[in-house]
Coordinates of C-alpha atoms in Angstrom, one line a residue:
X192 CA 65.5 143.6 91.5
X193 CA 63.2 141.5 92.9
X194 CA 59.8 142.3 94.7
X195 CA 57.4 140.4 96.7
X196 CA 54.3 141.9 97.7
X197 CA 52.3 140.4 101.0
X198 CA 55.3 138.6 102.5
X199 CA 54.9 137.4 106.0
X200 CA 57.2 138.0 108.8
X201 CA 56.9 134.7 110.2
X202 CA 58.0 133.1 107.0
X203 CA 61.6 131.2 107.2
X204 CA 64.3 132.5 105.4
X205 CA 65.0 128.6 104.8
X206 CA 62.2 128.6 102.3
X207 CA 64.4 130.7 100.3
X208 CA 67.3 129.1 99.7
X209 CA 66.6 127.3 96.7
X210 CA 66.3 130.7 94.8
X211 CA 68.7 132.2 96.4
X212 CA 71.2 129.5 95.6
X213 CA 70.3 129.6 91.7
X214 CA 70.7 132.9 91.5
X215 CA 74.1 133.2 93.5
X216 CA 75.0 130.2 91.2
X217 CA 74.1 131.3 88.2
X218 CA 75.2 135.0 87.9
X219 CA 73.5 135.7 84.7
X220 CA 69.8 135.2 86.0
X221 CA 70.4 137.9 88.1
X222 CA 69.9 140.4 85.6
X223 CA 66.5 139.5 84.4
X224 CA 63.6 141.0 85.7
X225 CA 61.5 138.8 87.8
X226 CA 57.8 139.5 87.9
X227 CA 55.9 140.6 91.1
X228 CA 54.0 138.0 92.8
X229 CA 51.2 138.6 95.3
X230 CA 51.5 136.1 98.3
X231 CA 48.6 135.3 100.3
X232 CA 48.4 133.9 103.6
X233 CA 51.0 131.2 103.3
X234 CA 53.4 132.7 100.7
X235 CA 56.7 130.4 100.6
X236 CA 55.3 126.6 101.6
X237 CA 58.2 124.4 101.6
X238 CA 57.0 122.9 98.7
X239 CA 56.1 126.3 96.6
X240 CA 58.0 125.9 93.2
X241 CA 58.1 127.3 90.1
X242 CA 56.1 125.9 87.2
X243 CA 55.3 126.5 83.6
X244 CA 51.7 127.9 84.8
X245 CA 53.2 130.1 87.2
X246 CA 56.6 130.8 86.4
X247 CA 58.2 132.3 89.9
X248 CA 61.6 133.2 87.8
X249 CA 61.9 133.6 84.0
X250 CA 64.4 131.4 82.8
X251 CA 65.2 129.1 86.3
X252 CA 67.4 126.2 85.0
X253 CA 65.0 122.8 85.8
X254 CA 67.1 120.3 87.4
X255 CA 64.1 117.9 86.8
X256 CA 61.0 118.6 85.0
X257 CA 59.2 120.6 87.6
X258 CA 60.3 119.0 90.4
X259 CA 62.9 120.7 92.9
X260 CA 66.2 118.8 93.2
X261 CA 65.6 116.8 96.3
X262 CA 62.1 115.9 94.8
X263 CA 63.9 114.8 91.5
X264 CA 66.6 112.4 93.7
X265 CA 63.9 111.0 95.7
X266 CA 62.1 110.4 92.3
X267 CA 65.0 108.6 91.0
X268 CA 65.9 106.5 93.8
X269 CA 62.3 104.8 93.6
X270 CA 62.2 104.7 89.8
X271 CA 64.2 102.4 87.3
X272 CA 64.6 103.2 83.4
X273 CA 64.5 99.6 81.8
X274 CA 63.3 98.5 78.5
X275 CA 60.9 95.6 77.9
X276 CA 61.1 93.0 75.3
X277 CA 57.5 90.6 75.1
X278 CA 57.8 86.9 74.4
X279 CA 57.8 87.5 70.7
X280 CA 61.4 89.5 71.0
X281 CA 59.1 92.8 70.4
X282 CA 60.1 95.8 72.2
X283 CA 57.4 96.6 74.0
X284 CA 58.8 99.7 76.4
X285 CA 61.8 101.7 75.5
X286 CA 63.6 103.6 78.3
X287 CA 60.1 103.6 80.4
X288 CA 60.1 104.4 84.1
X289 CA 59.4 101.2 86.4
X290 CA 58.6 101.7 90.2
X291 CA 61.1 99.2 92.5
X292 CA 58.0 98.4 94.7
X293 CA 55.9 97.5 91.9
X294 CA 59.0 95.4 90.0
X295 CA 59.4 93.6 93.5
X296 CA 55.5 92.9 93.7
X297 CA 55.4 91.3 90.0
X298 CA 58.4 89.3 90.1
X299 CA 58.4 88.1 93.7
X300 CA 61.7 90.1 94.6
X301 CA 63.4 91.5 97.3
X302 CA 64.3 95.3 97.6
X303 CA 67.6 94.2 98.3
X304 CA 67.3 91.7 94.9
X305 CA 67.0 95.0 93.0
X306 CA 70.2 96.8 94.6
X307 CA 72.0 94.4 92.7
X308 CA 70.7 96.1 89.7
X309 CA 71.1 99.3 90.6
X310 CA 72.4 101.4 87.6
X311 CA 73.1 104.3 89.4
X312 CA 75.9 101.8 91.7
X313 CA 79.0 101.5 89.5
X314 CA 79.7 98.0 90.9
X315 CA 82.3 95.7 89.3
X316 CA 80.7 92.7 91.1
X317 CA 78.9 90.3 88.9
X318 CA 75.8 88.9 89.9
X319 CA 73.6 85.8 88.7
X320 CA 70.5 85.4 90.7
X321 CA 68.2 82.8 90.2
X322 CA 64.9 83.6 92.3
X323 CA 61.4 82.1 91.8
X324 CA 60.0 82.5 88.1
X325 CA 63.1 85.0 87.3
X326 CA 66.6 85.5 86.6
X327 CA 68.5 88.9 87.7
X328 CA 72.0 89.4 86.1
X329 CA 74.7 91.8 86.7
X330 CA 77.5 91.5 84.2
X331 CA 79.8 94.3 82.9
X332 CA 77.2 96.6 80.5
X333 CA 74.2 94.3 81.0
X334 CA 71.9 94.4 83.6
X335 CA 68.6 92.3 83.4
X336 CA 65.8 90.8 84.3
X337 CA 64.9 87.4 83.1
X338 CA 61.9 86.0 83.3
X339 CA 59.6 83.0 81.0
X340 CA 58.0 85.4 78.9
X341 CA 59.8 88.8 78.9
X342 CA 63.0 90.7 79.7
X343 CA 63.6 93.4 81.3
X344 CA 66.7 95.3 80.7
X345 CA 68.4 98.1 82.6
X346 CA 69.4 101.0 80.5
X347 CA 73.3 102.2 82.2
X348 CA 72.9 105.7 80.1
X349 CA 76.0 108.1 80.7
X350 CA 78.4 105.0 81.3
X351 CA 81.3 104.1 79.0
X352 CA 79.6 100.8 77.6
X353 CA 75.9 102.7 76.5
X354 CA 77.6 101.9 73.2
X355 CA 77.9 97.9 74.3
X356 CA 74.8 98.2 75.8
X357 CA 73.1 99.4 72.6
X358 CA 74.4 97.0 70.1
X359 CA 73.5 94.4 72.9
X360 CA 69.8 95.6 72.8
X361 CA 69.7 94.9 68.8
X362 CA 71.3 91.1 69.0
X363 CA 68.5 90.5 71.8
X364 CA 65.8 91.4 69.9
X365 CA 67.0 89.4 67.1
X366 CA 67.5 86.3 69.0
X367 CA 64.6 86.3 70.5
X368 CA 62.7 86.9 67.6
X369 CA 64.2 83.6 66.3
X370 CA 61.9 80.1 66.8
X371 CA 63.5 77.9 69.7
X372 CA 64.1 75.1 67.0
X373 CA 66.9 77.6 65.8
X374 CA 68.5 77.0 68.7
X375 CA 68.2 73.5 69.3
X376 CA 64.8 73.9 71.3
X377 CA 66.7 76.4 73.9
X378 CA 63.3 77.7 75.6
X379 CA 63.0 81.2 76.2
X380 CA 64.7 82.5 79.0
X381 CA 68.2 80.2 77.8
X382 CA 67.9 82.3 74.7
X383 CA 68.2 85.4 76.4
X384 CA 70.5 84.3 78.9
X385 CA 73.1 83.2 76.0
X386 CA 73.0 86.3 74.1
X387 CA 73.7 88.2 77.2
X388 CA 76.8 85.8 77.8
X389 CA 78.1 86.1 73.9
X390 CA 78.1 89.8 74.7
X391 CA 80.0 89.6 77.7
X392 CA 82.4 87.4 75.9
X393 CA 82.9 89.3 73.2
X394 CA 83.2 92.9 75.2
X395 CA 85.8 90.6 77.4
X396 CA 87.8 89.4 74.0
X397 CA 87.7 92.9 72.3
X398 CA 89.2 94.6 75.5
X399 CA 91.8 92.3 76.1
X400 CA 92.5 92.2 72.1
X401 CA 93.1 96.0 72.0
X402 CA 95.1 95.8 75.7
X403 CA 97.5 93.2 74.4
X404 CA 98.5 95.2 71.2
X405 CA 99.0 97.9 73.2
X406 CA 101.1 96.0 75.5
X407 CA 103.1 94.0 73.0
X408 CA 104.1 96.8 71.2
X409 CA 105.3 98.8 74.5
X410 CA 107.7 95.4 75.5
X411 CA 109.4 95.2 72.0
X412 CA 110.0 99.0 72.6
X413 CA 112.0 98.5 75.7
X414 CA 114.7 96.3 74.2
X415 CA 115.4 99.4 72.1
X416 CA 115.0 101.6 74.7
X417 CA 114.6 101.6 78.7
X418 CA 113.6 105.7 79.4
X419 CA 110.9 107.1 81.8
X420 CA 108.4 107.8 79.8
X421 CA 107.8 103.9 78.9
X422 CA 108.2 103.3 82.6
X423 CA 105.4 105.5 83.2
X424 CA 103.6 103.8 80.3
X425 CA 104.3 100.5 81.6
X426 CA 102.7 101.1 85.2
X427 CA 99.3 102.8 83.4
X428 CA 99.2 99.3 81.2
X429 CA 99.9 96.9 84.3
X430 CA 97.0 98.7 86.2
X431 CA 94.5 98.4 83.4
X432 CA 95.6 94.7 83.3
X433 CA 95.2 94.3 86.6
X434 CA 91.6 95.7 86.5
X435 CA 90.6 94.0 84.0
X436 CA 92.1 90.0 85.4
X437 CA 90.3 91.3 88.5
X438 CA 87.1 91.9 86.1
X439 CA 87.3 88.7 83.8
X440 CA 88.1 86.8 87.3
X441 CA 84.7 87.7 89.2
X442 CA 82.9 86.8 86.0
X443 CA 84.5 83.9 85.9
X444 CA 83.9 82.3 89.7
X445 CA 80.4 83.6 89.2
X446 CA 79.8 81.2 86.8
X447 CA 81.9 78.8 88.8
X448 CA 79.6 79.3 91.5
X449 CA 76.1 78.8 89.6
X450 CA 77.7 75.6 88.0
X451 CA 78.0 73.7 91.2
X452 CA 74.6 74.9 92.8
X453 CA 72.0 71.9 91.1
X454 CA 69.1 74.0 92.9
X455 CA 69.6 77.5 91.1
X456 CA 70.4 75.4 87.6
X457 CA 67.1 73.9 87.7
X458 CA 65.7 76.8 88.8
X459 CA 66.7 78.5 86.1
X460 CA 64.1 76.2 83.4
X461 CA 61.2 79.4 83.9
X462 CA 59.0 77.8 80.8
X463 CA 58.6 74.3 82.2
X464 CA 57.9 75.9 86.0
X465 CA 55.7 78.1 83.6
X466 CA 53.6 75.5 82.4
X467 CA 53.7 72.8 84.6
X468 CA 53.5 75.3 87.8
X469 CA 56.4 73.0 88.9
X470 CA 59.9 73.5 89.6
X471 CA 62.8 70.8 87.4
X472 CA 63.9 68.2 88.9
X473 CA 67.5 69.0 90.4
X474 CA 69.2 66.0 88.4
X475 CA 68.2 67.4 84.9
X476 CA 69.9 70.7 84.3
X477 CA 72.2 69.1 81.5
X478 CA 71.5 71.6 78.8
X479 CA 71.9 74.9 80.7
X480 CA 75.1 73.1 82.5
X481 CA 76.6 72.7 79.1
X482 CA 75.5 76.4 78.4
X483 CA 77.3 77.7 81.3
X484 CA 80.3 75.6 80.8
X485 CA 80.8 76.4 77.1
X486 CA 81.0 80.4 78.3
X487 CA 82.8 79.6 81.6
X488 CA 85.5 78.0 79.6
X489 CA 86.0 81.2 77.4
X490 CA 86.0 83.7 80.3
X491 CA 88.8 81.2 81.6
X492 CA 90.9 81.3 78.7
X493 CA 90.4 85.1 78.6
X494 CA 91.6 84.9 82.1
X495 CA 94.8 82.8 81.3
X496 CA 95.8 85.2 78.8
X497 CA 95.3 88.2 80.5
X498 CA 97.3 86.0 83.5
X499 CA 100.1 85.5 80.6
X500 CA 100.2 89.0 79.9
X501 CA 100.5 90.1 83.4
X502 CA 103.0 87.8 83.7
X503 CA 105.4 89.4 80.8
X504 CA 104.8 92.7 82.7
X505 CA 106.2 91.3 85.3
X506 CA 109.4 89.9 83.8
X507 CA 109.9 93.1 81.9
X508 CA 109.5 95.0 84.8
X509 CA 112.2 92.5 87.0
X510 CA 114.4 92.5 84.1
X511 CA 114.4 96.6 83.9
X512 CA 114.7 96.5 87.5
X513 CA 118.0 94.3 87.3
X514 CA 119.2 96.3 84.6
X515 CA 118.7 99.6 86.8
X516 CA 120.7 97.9 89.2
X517 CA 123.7 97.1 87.5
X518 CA 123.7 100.4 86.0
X519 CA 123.4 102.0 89.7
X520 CA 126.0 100.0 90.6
X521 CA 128.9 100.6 88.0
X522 CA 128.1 104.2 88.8
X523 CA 128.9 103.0 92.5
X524 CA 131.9 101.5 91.5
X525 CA 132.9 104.5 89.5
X526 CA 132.4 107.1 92.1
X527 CA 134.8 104.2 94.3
X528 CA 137.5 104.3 91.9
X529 CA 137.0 108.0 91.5
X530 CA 137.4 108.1 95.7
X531 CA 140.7 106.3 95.4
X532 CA 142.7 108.3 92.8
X533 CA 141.1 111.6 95.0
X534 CA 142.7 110.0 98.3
X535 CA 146.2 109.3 96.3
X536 CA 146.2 113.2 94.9
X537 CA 145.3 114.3 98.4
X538 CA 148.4 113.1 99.9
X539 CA 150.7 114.4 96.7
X540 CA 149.0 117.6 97.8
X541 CA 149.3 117.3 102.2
X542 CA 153.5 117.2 100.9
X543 CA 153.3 120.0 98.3
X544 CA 151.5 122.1 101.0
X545 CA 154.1 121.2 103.3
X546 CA 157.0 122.3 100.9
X547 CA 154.9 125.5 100.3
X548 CA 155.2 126.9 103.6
X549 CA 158.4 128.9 102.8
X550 CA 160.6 127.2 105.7
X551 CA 164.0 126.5 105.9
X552 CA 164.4 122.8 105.4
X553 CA 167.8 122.2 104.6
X554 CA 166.9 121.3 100.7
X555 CA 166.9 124.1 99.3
X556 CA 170.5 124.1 98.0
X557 CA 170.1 120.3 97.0
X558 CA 170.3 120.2 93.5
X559 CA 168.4 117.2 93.2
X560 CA 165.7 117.7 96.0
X561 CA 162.7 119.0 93.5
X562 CA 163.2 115.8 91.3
X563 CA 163.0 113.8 94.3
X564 CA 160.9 114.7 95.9
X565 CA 158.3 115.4 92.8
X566 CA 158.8 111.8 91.8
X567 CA 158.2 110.7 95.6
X568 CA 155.0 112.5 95.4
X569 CA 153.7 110.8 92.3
X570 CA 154.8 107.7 92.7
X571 CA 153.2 107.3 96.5
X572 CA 149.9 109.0 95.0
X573 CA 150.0 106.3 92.0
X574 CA 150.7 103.7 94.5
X575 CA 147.5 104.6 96.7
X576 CA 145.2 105.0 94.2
X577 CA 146.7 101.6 92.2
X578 CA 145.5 99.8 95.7
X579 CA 142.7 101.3 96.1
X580 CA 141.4 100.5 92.6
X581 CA 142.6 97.0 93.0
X582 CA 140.6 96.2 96.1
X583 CA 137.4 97.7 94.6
X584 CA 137.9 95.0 91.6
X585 CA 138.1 91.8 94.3
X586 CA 134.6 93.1 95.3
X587 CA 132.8 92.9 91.8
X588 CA 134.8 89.0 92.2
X589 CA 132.6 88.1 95.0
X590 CA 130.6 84.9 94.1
X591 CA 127.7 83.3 95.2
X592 CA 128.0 80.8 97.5
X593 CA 125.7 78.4 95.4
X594 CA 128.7 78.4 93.4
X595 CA 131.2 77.6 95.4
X596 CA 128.8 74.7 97.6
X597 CA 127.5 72.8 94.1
X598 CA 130.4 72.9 92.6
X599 CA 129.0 74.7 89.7
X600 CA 131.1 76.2 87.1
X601 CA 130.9 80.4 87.2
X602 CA 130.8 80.7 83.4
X603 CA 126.8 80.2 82.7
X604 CA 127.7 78.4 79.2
X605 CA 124.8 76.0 78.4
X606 CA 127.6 73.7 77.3
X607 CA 129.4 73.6 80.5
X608 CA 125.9 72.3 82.4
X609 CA 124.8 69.7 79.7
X610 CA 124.8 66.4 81.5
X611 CA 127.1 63.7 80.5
X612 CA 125.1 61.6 78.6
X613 CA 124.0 64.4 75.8

């Protein structure tokens, strides 16, 4: 039961519905008692909720920490949950709550720069941005901002690679922590931007490791076996392949892409812009070239494998397909044959039917007319079905006419086409 004392006639029911909802949602909160509550002069405001203070139902399940649920998605859409690493490779902010507008004032960004990095977007498309005193990247698990003395990184919580993302976070913080002379004097920001290439690497390796086992093992089975349940198998496989060569792919001509723009490649030195307060000189970029080449080279080899792979999918799935056919069609050329010796037996019966309508036909004192005309029957059904059977044989003959215009022999022998000379 609940009561409200002091309620106003003029009051929506509209202002109601969020309790109402909850408690036609969740049937067991109807049961509880509810306190009274004494309204005054505006008793249901369009924003009058619940809180700890003032609890309007006990037990109302919080969709966000006092906040109704359109307040909570409004509060989500402007906020982003990144962690901060300082120039030392220090974690500085774990899973803290960063307003867009103020991201976009500090780093000189776009709100549409940001969209890009949107973790509640599941996008497949990889981004490398290279803006003015930052770096924003988009690839698989990782999602960052780069800039000369910090990085900011995306958390991707409730997504299949938070594991990925997690073990990423600890070789970061590692690398970063490591001097530059480590890494051949690799400044800051090309430090970060390798380790979040390794990792994309190596998540790309892994996955296509455990994909080609899988794959492998499922071919050798079919020259055992060709069933439905592998065929089934076989489709679910060739669509994870072809997810994942659409995957490696986009990484792939991303990187393509940044390698033949000289502009975002020197843009991309934030320390010396830093420093100096100006930007590289378009012509020197060799050292993050040769960065982005060395990765760009693996993610194309991944891609050639993954092509390979695809590939023997393919031929399996051609050679299965050929075999289905020639299996479909012997049982064509069964139910043919089948036809013939049926038409030959139909006539043996149209003359014993003819015979067995109890008529006089002269015969029937013949002492030789039921041998006769027996062995008539049989022999003109044998004969009919014997034709038949031989004309559905000069169609399994039928050649190619490559054959017969090259010359070539019909026998595929690989000794019969070895030239002369071998």
């Amino acid at each position: 039961m609940v009561l409200i004392v002091g309620f106003n006639l003029r009051t929506s029911i509209a202002s109601f519905s969020p309790i109402c909802r909850s408690l036609f949602l969740f049937p067991k909160y109807r049961s509880r008692i509810i306190r009274p509550v004494v309204l005054l002069e505006k008793p249901f405001d369009k924003h009058f909720y619940a809180t700890d203070s003032n609890p309007l139902i006990t037990g109302f399940p919080e969709t966000s920490k006092n906040c109704p649920p359109s307040v909570a998605a409004t509060k989500n859409r402007l906020l982003m949950n990144c962690t901060e690493f300082d120039d030392h490779g220090n974690v500085r902010v774990i899973s803290g709550d960063f307003k867009k507008m103020d991201l976009c004032k500090q780093n000189g960004l776009l709100p549409r720069d940001l969209r890009k990095l949107n973790t509640s977007i599941n996008s497949i498309v990889p981004v490398i941005l290279v803006r003015e005193g930052s770096i924003l990247i988009n690839l698989l698990h990782i999602r960052a901002l780069i800039k000369a003395n910090s990085v900011l990184l995306f958390d991707v919580y409730g997504s299949q690679h938070s594991h990925s993302q997690s073990q990423f976070i600890y070789e970061l913080e590692g690398r970063l922590k490591q001097k530059s002379s480590d890494f051949g004097w690799l400044p800051y920001e090309m430090r970060a931007l390798e380790t979040i290439l390794v990792s994309v690497v190596n998540t790309l390796d892994s996955e296509l490791h455990v994909l080609h086992n899988l794959v492998s093992d499922l071919l050798a089975d079919f020259e055992l076996d060709i069933n439905q349940e592998r065929l089934r198998t076989l489709l679910i496989f060739s669509k994870r392949l072809s997810g994942f060569l659409k995957k490696a792919t986009l990484i792939r001509d991303v990187l393509d892409e940044l390698l033949e723009q000289d502009q975002d490649l020197a843009g991309m030195y934030l320390t010396e812009r830093l420093k100096t307060g100006k930007p590289r000189d378009l012509d020197k970029h060799d050292e993050v070239e040769l960065l982005l080449e060395t990765y760009c080279k693996q993610v194309d080899e991944i891609v050639q494998q993954t092509d390979n792979l695809v590939g023997n999918i393919r031929s399996t799935e051609e050679i299965c397909n050929i075999m289905l056919d020639a299996n479909r069609n012997s049982l064509m050329l069964l139910g043919l044959k089948l036809s013939a010796m049926t038409l030959g037996l139909g006539f043996g019966a149209v003359v014993a039917s003819l015979y067995g309508m109890n008529l006089q036909n002269g015969l029937e004192n013949h002492p030789y007319a039921f041998y006769i005309t027996t062995g008539s029957i049989f022999a003109f059904a044998a004969f009919l079905s014997s034709l038949g059977i031989l004309k559905i044989r000069r169609l399994k003959r039928i050649q190619m006419a490559l054959y017969h215009r090259c010359n070539l022999p019909i026998s595929l022998d690989p000794r019969s086409l070895r030239p002369p000379y071998l």
